[in-house]
Short mmCIF file of C-alpha atoms in Angstrom, two decimals:
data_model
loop_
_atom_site.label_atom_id
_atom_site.label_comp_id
_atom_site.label_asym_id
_atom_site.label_seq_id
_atom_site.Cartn_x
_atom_site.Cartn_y
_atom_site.Cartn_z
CA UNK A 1 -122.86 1.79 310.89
CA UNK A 2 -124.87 -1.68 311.18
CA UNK A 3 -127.36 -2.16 308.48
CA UNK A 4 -130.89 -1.73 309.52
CA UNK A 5 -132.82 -4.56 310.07
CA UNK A 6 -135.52 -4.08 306.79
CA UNK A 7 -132.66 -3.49 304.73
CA UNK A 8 -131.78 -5.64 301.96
CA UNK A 9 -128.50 -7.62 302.09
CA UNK A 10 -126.22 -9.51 299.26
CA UNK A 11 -125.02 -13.00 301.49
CA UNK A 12 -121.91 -14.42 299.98
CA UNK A 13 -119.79 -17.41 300.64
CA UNK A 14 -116.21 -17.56 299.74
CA UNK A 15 -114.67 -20.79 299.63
CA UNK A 16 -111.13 -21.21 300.01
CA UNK A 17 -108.71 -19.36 302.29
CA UNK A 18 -105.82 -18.47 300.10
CA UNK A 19 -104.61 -14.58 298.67
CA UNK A 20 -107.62 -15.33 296.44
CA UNK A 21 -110.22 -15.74 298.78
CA UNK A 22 -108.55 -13.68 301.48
CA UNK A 23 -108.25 -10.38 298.89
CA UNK A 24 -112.43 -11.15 298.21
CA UNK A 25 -112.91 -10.85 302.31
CA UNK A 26 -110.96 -7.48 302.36
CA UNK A 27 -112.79 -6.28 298.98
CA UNK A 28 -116.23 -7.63 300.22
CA UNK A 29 -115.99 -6.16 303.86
CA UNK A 30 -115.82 -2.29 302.36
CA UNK A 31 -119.14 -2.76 300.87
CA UNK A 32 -122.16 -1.89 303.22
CA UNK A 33 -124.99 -4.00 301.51
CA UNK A 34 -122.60 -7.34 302.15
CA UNK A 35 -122.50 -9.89 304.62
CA UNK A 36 -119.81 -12.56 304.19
CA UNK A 37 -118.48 -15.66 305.82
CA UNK A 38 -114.89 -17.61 304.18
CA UNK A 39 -114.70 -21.13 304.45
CA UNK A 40 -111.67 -23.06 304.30
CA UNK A 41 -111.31 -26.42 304.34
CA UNK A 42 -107.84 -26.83 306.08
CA UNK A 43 -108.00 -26.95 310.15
CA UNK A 44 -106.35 -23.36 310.32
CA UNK A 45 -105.39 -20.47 307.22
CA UNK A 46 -101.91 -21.51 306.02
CA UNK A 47 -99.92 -21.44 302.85
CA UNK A 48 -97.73 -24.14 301.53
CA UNK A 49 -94.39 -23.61 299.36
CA UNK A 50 -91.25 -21.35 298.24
CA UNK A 51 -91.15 -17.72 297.61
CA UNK A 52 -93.59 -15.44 295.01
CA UNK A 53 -93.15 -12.77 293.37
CA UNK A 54 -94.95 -9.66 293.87
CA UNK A 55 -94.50 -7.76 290.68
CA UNK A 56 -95.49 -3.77 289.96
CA UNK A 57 -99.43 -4.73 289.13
CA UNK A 58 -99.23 -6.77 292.37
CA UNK A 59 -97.76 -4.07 294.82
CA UNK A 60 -100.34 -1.63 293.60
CA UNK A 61 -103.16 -4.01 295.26
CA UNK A 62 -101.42 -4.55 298.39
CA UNK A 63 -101.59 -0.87 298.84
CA UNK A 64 -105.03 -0.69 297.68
CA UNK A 65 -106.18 -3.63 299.87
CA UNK A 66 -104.22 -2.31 303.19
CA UNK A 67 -101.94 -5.73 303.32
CA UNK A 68 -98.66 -3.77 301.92
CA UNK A 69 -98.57 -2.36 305.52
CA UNK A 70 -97.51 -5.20 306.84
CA UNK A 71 -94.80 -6.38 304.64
CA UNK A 72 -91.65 -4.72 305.34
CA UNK A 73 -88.66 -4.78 303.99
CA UNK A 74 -87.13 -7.45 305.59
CA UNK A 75 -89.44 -9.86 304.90
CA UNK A 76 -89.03 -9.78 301.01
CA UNK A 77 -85.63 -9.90 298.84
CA UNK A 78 -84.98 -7.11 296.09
CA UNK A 79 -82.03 -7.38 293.96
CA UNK A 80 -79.80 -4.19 294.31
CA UNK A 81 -79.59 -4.21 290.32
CA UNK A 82 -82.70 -4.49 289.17
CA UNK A 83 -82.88 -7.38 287.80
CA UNK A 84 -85.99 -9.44 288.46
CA UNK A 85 -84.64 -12.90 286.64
CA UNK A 86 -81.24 -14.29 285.16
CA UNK A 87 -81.43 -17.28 283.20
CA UNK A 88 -78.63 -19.83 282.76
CA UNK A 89 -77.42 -22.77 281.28
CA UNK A 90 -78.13 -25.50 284.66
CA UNK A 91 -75.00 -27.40 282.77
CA UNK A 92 -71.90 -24.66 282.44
CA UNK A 93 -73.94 -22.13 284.59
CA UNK A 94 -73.54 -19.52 281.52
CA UNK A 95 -75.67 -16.48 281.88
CA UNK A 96 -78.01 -16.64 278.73
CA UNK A 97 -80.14 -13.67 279.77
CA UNK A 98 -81.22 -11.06 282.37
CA UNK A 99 -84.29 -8.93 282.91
CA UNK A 100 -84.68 -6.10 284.70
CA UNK A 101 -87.22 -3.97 286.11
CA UNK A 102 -88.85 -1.10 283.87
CA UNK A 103 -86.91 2.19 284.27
CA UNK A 104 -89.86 4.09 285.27
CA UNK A 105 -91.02 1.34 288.58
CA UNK A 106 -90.46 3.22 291.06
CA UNK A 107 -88.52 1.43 293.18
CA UNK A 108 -91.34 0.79 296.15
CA UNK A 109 -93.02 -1.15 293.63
CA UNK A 110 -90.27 -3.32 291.96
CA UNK A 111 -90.65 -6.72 291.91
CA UNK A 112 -89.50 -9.13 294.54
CA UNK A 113 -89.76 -12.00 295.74
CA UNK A 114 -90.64 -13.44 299.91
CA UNK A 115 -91.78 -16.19 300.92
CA UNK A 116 -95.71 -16.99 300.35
CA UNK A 117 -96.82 -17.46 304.22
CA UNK A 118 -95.61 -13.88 304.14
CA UNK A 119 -98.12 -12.57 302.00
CA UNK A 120 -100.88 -14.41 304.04
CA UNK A 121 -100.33 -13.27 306.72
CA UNK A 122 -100.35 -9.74 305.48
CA UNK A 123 -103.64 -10.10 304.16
CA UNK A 124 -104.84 -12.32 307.13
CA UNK A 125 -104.04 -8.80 309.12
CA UNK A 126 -106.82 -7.18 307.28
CA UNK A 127 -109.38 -9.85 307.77
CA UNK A 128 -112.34 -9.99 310.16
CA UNK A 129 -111.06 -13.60 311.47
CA UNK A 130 -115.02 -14.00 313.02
CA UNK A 131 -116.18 -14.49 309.46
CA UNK A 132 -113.86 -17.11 308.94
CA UNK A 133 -114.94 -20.85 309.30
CA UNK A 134 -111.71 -23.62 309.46
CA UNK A 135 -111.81 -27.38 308.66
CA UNK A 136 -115.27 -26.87 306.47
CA UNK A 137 -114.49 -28.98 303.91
CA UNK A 138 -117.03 -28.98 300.57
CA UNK A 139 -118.78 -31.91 299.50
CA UNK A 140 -121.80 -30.50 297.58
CA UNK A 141 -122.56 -27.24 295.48
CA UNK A 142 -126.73 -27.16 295.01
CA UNK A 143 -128.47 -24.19 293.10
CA UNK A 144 -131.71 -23.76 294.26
CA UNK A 145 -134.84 -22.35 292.52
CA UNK A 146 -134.78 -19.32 294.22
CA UNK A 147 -131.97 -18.42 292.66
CA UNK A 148 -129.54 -18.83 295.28
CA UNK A 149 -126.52 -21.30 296.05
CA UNK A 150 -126.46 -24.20 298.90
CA UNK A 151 -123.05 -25.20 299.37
CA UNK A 152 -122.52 -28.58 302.23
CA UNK A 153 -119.60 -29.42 304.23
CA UNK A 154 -118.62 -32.79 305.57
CA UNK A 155 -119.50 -32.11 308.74
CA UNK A 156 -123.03 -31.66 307.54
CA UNK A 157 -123.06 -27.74 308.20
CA UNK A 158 -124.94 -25.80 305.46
CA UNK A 159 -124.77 -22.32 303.89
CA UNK A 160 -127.42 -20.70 301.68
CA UNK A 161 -126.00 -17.88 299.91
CA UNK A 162 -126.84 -15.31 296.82
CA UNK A 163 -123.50 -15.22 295.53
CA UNK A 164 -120.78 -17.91 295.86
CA UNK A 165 -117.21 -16.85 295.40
CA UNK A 166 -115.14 -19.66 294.28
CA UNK A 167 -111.85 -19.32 295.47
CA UNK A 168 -110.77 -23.23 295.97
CA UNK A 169 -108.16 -23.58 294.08
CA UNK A 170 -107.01 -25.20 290.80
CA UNK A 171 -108.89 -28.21 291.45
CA UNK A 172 -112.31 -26.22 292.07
CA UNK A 173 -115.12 -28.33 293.12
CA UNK A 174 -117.13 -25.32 292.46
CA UNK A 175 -115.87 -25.56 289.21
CA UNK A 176 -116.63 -29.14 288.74
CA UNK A 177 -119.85 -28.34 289.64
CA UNK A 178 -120.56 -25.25 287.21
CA UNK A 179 -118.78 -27.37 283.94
CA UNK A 180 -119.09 -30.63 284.88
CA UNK A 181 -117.40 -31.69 281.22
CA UNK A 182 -114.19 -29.22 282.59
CA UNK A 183 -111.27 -31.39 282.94
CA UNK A 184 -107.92 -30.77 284.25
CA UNK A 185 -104.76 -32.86 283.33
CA UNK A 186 -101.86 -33.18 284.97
CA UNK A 187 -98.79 -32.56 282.56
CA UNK A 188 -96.51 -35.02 283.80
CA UNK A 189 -94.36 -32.90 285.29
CA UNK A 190 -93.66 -31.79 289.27
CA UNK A 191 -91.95 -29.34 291.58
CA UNK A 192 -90.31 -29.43 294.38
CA UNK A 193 -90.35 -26.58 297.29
CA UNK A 194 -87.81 -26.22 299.77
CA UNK A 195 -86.77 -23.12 301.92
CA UNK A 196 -83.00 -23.58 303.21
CA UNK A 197 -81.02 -20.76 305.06
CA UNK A 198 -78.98 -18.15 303.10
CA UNK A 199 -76.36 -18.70 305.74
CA UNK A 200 -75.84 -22.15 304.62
CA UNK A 201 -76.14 -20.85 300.96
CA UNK A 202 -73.63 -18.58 301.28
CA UNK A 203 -70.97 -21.19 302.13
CA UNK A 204 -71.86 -22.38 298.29
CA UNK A 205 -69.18 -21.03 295.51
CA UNK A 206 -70.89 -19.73 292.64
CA UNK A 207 -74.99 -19.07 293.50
CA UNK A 208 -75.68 -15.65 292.50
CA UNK A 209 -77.73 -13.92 295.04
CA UNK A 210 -80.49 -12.94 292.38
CA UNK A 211 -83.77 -14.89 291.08
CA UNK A 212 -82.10 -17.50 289.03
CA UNK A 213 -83.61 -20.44 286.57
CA UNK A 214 -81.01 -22.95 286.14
CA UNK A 215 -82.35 -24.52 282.57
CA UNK A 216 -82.13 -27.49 281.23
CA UNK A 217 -83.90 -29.62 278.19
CA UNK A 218 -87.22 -31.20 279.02
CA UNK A 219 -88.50 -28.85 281.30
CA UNK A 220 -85.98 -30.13 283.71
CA UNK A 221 -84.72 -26.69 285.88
CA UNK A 222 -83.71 -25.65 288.74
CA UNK A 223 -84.93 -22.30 290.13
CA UNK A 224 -82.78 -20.58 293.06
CA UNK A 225 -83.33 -17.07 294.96
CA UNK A 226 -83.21 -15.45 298.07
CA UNK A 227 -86.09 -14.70 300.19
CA UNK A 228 -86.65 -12.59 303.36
CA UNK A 229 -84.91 -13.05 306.90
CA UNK A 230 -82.26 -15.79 306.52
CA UNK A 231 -84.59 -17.46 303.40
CA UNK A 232 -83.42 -18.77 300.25
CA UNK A 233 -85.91 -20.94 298.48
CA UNK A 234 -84.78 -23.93 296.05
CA UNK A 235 -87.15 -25.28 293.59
CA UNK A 236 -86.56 -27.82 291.02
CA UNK A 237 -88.26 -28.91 288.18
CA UNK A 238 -88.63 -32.13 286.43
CA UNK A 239 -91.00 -34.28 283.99
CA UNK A 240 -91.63 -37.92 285.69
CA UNK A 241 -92.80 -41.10 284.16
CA UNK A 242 -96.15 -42.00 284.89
CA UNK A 243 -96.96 -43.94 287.92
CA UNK A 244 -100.79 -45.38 287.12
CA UNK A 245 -102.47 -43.19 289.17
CA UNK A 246 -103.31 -39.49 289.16
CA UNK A 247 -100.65 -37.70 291.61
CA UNK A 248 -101.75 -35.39 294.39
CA UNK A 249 -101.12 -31.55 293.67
CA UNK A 250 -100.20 -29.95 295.96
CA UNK A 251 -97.87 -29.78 298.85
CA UNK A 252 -97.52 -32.94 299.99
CA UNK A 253 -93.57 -33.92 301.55
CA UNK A 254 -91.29 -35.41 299.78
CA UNK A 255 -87.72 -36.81 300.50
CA UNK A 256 -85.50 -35.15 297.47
CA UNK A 257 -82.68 -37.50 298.14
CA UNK A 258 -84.53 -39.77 295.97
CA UNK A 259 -84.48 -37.47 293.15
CA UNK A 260 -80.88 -35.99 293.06
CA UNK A 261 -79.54 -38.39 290.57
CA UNK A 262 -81.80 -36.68 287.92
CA UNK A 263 -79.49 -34.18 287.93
CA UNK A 264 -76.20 -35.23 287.46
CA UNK A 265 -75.60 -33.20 284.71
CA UNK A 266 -76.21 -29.87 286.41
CA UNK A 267 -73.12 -27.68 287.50
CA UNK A 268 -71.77 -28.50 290.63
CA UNK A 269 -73.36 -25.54 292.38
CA UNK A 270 -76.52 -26.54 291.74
CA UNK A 271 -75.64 -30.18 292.71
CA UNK A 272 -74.04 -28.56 296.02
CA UNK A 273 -77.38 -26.87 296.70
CA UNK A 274 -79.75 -29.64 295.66
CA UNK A 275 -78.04 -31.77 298.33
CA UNK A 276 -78.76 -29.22 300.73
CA UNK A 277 -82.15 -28.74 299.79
CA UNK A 278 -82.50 -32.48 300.81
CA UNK A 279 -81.41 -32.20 304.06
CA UNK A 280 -85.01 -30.18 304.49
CA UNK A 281 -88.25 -30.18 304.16
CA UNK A 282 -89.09 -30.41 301.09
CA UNK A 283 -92.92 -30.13 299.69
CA UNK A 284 -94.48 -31.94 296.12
CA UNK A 285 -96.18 -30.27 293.83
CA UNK A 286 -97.90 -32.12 290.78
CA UNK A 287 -98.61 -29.87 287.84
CA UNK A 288 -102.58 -29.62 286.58
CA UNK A 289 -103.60 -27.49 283.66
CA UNK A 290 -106.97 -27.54 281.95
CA UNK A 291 -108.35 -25.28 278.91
CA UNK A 292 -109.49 -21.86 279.10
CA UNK A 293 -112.98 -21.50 280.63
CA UNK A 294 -115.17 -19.46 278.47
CA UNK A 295 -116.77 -17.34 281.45
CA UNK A 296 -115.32 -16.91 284.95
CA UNK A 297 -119.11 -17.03 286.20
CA UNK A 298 -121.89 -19.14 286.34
CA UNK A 299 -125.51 -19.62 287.16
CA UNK A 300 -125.75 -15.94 287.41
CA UNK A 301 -124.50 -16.20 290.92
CA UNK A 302 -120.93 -18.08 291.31
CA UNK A 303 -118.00 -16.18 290.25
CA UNK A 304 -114.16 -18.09 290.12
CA UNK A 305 -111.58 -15.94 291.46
CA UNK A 306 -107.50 -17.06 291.48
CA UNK A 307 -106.32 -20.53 290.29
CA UNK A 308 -110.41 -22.25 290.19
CA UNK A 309 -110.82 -19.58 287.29
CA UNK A 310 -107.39 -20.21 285.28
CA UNK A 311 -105.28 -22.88 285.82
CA UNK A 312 -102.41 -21.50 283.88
CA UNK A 313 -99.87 -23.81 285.24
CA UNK A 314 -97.77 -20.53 287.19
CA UNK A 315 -96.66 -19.49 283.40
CA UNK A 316 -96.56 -16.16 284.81
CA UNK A 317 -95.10 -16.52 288.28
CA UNK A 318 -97.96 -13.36 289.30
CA UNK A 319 -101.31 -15.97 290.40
CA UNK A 320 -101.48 -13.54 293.68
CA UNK A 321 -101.68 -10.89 291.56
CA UNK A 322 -104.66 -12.83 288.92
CA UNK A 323 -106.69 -13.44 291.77
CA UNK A 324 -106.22 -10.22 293.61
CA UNK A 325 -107.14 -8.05 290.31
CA UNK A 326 -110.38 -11.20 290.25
CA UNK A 327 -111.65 -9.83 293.62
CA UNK A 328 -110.80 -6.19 293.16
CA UNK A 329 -113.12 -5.85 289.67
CA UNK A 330 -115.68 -8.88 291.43
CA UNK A 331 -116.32 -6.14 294.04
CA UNK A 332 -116.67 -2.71 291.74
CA UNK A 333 -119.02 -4.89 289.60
CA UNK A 334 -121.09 -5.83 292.70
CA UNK A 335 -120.40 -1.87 293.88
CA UNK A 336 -121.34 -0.40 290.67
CA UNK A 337 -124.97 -3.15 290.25
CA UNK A 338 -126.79 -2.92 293.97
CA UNK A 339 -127.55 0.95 294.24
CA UNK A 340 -128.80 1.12 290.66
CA UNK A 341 -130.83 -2.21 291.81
CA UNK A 342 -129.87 -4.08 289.09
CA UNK A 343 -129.78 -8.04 289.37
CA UNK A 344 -126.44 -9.75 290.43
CA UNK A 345 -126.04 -11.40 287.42
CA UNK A 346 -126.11 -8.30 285.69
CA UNK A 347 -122.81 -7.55 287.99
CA UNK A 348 -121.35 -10.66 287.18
CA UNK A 349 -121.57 -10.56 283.68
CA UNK A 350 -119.85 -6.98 284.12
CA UNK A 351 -117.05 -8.83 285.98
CA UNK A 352 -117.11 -11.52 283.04
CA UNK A 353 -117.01 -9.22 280.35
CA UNK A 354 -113.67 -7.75 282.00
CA UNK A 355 -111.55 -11.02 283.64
CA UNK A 356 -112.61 -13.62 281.01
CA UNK A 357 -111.03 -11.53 277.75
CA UNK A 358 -107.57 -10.96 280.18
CA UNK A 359 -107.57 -14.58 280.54
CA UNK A 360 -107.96 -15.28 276.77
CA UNK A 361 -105.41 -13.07 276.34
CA UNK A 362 -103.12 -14.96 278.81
CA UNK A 363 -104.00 -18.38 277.35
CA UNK A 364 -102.91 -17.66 273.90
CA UNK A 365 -99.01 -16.49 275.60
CA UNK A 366 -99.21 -19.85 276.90
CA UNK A 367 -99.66 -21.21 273.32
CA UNK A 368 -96.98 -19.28 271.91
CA UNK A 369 -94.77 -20.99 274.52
CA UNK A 370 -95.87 -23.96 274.07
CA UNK A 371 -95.23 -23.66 269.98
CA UNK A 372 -91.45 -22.76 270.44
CA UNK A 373 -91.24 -25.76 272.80
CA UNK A 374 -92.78 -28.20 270.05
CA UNK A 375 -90.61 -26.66 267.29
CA UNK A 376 -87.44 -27.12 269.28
CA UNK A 377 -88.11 -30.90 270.33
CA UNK A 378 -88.59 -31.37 266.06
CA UNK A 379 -85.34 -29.60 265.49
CA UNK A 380 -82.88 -32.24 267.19
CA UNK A 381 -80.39 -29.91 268.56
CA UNK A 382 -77.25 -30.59 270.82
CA UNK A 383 -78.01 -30.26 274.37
CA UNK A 384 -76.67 -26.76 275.17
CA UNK A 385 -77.90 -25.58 271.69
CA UNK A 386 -81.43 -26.47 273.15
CA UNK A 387 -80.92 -25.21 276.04
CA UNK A 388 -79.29 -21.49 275.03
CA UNK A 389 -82.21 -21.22 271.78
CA UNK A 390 -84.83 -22.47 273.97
CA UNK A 391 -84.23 -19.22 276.78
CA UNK A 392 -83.41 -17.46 273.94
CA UNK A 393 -86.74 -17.61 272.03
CA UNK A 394 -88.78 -17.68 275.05
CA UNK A 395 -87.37 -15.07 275.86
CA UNK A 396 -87.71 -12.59 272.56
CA UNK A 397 -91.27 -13.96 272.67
CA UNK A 398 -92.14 -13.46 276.48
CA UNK A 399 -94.53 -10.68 277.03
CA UNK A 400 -94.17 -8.13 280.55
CA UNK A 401 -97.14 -6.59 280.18
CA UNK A 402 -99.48 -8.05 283.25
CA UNK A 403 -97.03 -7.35 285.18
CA UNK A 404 -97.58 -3.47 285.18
CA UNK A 405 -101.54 -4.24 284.44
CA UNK A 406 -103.44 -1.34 285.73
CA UNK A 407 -106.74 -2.80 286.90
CA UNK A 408 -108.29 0.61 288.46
CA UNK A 409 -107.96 1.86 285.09
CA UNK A 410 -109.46 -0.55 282.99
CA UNK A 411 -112.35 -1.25 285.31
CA UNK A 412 -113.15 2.10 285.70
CA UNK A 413 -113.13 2.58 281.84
CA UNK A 414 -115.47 -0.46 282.16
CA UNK A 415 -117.69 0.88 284.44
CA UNK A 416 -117.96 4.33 282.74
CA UNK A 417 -119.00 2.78 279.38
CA UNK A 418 -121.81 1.08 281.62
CA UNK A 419 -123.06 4.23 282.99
CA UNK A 420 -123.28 5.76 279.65
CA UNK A 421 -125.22 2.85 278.36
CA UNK A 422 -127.77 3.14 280.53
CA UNK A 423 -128.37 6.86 280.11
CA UNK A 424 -128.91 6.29 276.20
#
């Protein structure tokens, strides 16, 4: 039904065209009051990098958002046990520890892992593509007295909008904009993506066909799985020296032959498969972190969805799933706010009151990690006494529950306790 022509409209932006901003234009585009355009800076919607996972919390929104229809089972890998991670010693290649999925996933919605264009292109299938906009790359974020947002591209197009869904990533210039004293920092350490065939993988004595981190001290690792198709990702980890200027984050190439010496000391199937991986393309990926922000809104109308509202460094290996539960409450909020005619910040702040606690919540995992990690470096320990007490402890203090986080549910709660404050 098209909206009549006296009828009052909510106009929102979304910057960025990633499963964050992508999940807001499938969300936004079921509600009748909206009119939306994406923007995204890059010349057409891509996705850089390995394999994700999509865990239980994650499948649930594919379903929700239409997107799991076009995934099929091909396209992702599943281990036939289970398990969704074994961790080893990179060194001996000793199992430490293996997790597997709860008993009662059903098995349609146990985690797996395919490769992240994948997933974008699912959700690009659900997507008006005429309300997309391609090489509009942001310069300027401007809130105007009238309460809305102007946001400028280099190209010197303009958009005045009521609500501005931020959606750009871990280095947000909406974000920069809304807390200009926000500052990220990159850690000083960097991955490295590369997708190699599982035929040539196969040829390789002693890679178990399962999601694997190959540990060592330092945050040095290797990470090894397969993927959909003839996939098989290879990612490895390492902390570099600093260089005197600020790295760029993220996927940019990079020649790995440069960086196989660093390790050496892994076991030789990991040495075997790092050479391979350098036969390919491989992409950089600096790591940037920042604090927790306070609110995932601002000015009454900007709300941060995905990475631009918690750079959490991929603790969690589930950001798809973050930003996908970001648009999915973002939209009941908005849902719930414009029949009762209530003002959009009063939506946002519902939104707020829901994603910024989770986060909080999230941040202080990351501290317990981080903790463990300090206490280990203090304790001097013999290389493979580090490593084993480091997965070890991690491990015993590594929490599953986002991964089987039931948004419907708690935003519903949310929205019921709403209702029944305004009828007191």
């Amino acid at each position: 039904m098209s909206p009549k022509s006296n009828e009052k409209r909510l106009k929102v932006a979304i910057l960025g065209g990633g499963p964050a901003g992508l999940g807001a234009a499938i969300e936004l585009a079921k509600l009748p009051f909206v009119d939306w355009e994406l923007y995204e800076k890059k010349p057409q919607i891509s996705e850089t990098g390995g394999g994700l996972s999509l865990q239980p919390q994650i499948w649930r929104l594919l379903e929700h958002n239409g997107a799991a229809n076009h995934i099929t089972a091909k396209d992702f890998f599943r281990s036939a046990e289970g398990q969704i991670e074994q961790r080893r010693n990179g060194r001996s290649g000793e199992l430490l520890t293996v997790k597997h999925n709860l008993e009662n996933v059903p098995l349609n919605h146990q985690s797996c892992r395919l490769a992240r264009a994948k997933l974008q292109a699912a959700l690009l299938k659900n997507v008006d593509q005429t309300h997309i906009h391609l090489a509009k790359k942001l310069i300027e974020v401007e809130h105007l007295p009238n309460n809305r947002v102007r946001i400028s591209f280099d190209d010197g197009g303009e958009d005045d909008v009521d609500l501005l869904v931020a959606a750009d990533g871990i280095r947000s210039l909406v974000r920069t904009f809304s807390f200009p004293h926000y500052a990220l920092r990159y850690n000083g350490q960097t991955v490295y993506r590369t997708i190699v065939s599982k035929t040539d993988v196969e040829k390789i004595d002693g890679i178990p066909w399962a999601p694997v981190f190959w540990k060592h001290i330092s945050g040095l690792y290797v990470y090894t799985c397969p993927l959909g198709d003839n996939d098989f990702e290879v990612t490895a980890r390492i902390r570099r020296p600093e260089q005197g200027q600020e790295p760029v984050s993220w996927g940019q190439p990079f020649d790995l032959h440069t960086l196989l010496y660093e390790y050496d000391d892994f076991c030789l199937p990991i040495r075997q498969i790092l050479r391979l991986a350098a036969e390919g393309e491989t992409q950089e990926f600096a790591l940037f972190s920042g604090p927790r922000l306070k609110h995932v809104v601002s000015h009454g109308n900007i709300a941060f969805v995905g990475d631009s509202s918690h750079p959490l460094l991929g603790n969690f290996g589930s950001g798809a799933g973050f930003a996908l539960e970001d648009v999915y409450t973002l939209t009941k909020a908005l849902d719930w706010a414009w029949p009762k005619e209530k003002p959009l910040a009063d939506a946002l702040e519902l939104f707020d009151s829901i994603r910024s606690p989770h986060y909080k919540r999230l941040y202080e995992v990351v501290d317990g990690f981080a903790a463990i990690k300090a206490e280990l470096r203090s304790e001097n320990l013999l290389v493979d006494e580090e490593i084993a007490e480091r997965v070890k402890r991690i491990s015993c203090a590594s929490e599953s529950w986002m991964y089987y986080y039931e948004i419907d549910k708690v935003v519903h709660e949310f929205l019921c306790a709403a209702d029944s404050k305004l009828a007191e």
